[in-house]
XYZ file of C-alpha atoms in Angstrom:
189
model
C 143.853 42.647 149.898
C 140.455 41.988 151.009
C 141.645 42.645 154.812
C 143.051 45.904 153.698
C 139.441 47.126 152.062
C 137.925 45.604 155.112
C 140.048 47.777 157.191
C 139.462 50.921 155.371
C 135.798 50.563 155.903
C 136.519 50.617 159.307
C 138.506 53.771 159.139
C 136.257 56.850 160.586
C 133.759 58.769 157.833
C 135.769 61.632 158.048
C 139.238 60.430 156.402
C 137.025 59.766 153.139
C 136.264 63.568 152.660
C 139.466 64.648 154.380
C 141.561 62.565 150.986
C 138.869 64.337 148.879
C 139.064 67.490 150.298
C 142.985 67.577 149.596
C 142.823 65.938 146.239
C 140.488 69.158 145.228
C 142.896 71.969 146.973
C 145.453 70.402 145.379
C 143.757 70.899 142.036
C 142.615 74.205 142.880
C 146.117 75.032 143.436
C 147.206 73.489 140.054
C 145.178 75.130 137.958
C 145.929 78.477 139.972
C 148.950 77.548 139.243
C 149.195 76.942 135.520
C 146.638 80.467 135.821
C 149.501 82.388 137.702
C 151.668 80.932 134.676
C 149.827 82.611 132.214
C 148.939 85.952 133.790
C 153.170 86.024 134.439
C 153.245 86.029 130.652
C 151.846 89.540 130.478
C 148.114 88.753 130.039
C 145.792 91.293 130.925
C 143.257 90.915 133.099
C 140.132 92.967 134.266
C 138.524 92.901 137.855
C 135.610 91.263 136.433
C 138.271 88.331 135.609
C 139.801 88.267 138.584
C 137.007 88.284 140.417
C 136.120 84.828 138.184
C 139.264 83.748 138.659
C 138.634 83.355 142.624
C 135.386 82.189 142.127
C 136.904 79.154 139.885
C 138.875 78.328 142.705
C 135.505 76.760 144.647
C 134.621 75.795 141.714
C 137.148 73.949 141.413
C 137.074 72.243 144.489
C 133.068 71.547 144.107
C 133.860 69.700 140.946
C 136.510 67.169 142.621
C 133.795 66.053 145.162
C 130.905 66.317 142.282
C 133.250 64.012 139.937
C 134.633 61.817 142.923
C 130.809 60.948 143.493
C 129.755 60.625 139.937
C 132.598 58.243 139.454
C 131.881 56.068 142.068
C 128.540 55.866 140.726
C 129.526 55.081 137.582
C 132.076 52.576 138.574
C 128.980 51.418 140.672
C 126.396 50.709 138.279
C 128.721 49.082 135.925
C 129.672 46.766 138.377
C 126.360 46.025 139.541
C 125.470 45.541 135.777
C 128.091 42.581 135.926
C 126.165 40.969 138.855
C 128.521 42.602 141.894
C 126.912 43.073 145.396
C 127.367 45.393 147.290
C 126.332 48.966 148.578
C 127.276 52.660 147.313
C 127.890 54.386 150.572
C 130.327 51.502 151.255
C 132.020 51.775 147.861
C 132.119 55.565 148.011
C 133.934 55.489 151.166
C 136.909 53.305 149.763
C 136.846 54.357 146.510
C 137.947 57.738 148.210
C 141.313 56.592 149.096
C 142.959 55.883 145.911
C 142.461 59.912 145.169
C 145.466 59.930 147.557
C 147.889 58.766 144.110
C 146.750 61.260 141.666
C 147.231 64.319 145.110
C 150.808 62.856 145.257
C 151.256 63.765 141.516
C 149.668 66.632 141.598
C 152.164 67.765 144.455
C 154.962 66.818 142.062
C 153.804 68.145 139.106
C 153.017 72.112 141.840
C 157.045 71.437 142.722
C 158.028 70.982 139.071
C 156.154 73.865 137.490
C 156.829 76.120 140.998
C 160.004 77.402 139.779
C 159.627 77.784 135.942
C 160.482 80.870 133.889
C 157.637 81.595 131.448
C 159.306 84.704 129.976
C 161.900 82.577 128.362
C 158.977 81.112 125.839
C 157.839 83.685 122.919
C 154.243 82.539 124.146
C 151.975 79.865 125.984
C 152.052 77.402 123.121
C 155.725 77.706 122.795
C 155.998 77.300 126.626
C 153.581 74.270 126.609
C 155.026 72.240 123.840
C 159.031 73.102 124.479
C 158.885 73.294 128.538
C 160.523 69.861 129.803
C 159.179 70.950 133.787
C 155.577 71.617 131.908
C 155.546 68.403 130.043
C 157.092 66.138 132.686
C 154.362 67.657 135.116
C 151.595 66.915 133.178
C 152.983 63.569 132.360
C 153.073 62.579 135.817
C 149.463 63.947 136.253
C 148.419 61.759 133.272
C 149.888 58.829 134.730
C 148.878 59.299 137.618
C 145.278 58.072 137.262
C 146.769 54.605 135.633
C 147.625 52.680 139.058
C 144.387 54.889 140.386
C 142.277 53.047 137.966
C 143.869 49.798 138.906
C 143.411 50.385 142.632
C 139.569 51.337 141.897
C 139.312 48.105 140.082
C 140.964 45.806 142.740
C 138.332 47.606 145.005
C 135.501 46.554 142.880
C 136.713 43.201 142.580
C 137.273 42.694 146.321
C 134.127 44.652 147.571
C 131.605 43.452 145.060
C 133.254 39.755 144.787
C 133.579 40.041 141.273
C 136.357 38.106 138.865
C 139.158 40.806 137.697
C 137.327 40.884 134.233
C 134.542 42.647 135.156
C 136.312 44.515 137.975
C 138.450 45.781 135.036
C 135.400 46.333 132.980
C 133.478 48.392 135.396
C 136.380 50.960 135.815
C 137.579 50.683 131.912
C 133.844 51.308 129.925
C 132.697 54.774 132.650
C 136.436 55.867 131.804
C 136.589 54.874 128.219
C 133.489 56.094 127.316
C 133.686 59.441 129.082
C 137.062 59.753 127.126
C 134.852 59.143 123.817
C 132.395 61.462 124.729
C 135.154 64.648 124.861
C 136.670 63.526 122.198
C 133.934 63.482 119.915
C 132.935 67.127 121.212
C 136.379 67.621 120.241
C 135.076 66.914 117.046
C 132.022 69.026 116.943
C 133.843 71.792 118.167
């Protein structure tokens, strides 16, 4: 394994934002998607709206490279807290590659929800909680991230010669704790 991250730091710069770069379309797409979904339902919408709606879709894509980079640096600083060694622009560049899973799932989850009748569902709540395509999609999304995790973790271990514990650790308490954080404004809210 430690050949393979060896030779993906090798690979040229621009592969790194290229596997970025379609991990965000690919959201962007999603979430136009699911958007699409709901405006098929018979929502109204103004220009102003629309107008938003386009705008959401850089958006979008901006916040896949802003969270791609704040992850890393999370994953970074934990795993420099547990004594690793090694450098972020290195780490940033392989941690890139693992995005590739969760694009794969996202393509599955576009080709399950492509072809789904909304109008069937008395509303979007009805849709999202009785729509098999709708929950198997975002299943697969959800899971998704699992074998990503695992991947960023072998990374860490390999890259910053650290023992799978702390590997583990530094992907487990940025994730865990960022899951924490929106569930207690879950809370508040």
């Amino acid at each position: 394994m430690k050949k393979i991250i060896e030779s993906l730091s090798s690979l040229p710069k621009w592969y790194v934002f290229f596997i970025v770069l379609i991990y965000a379309l690919l959201t962007a797409e999603f979430i136009a998607l699911l958007s699409d979904l709901c405006l098929e339902y018979g929502m109204q919408i103004s220009g102003l709206v629309e107008t938003f709606m386009q705008i959401s879709y850089v958006i979008i894509i901006l916040s896949c490279i802003f969270i791609w980079i704040i992850l890393s640096l999370l994953y970074h600083f934990m795993a420099i807290l547990f004594d690793g060694k090694a450098d972020f622009k290195d780490f940033l560049q392989i941690a890139s590659y693992p995005f590739a899973l969760p694009a794969i799932a996202i393509v599955i989850a576009i080709l399950l929800l492509d072809h789904v009748e909304i109008r069937e569902y008395e509303g979007i709540r009805q849709f999202m909680e009785q729509s098999k395509s709708y929950q198997q999609a975002i299943g697969i999304l959800n899971y998704s991230f699992i074998p990503y995790y695992l991947l960023v973790a072998c990374i860490i271990h390999y890259l910053y010669n650290l023992k799978w514990l702390y590997a583990l650790l530094s992907v487990a308490i940025p994730v865990v704790s960022i899951y924490a954080v929106t569930e207690l404004f879950k809370l508040v809210m």
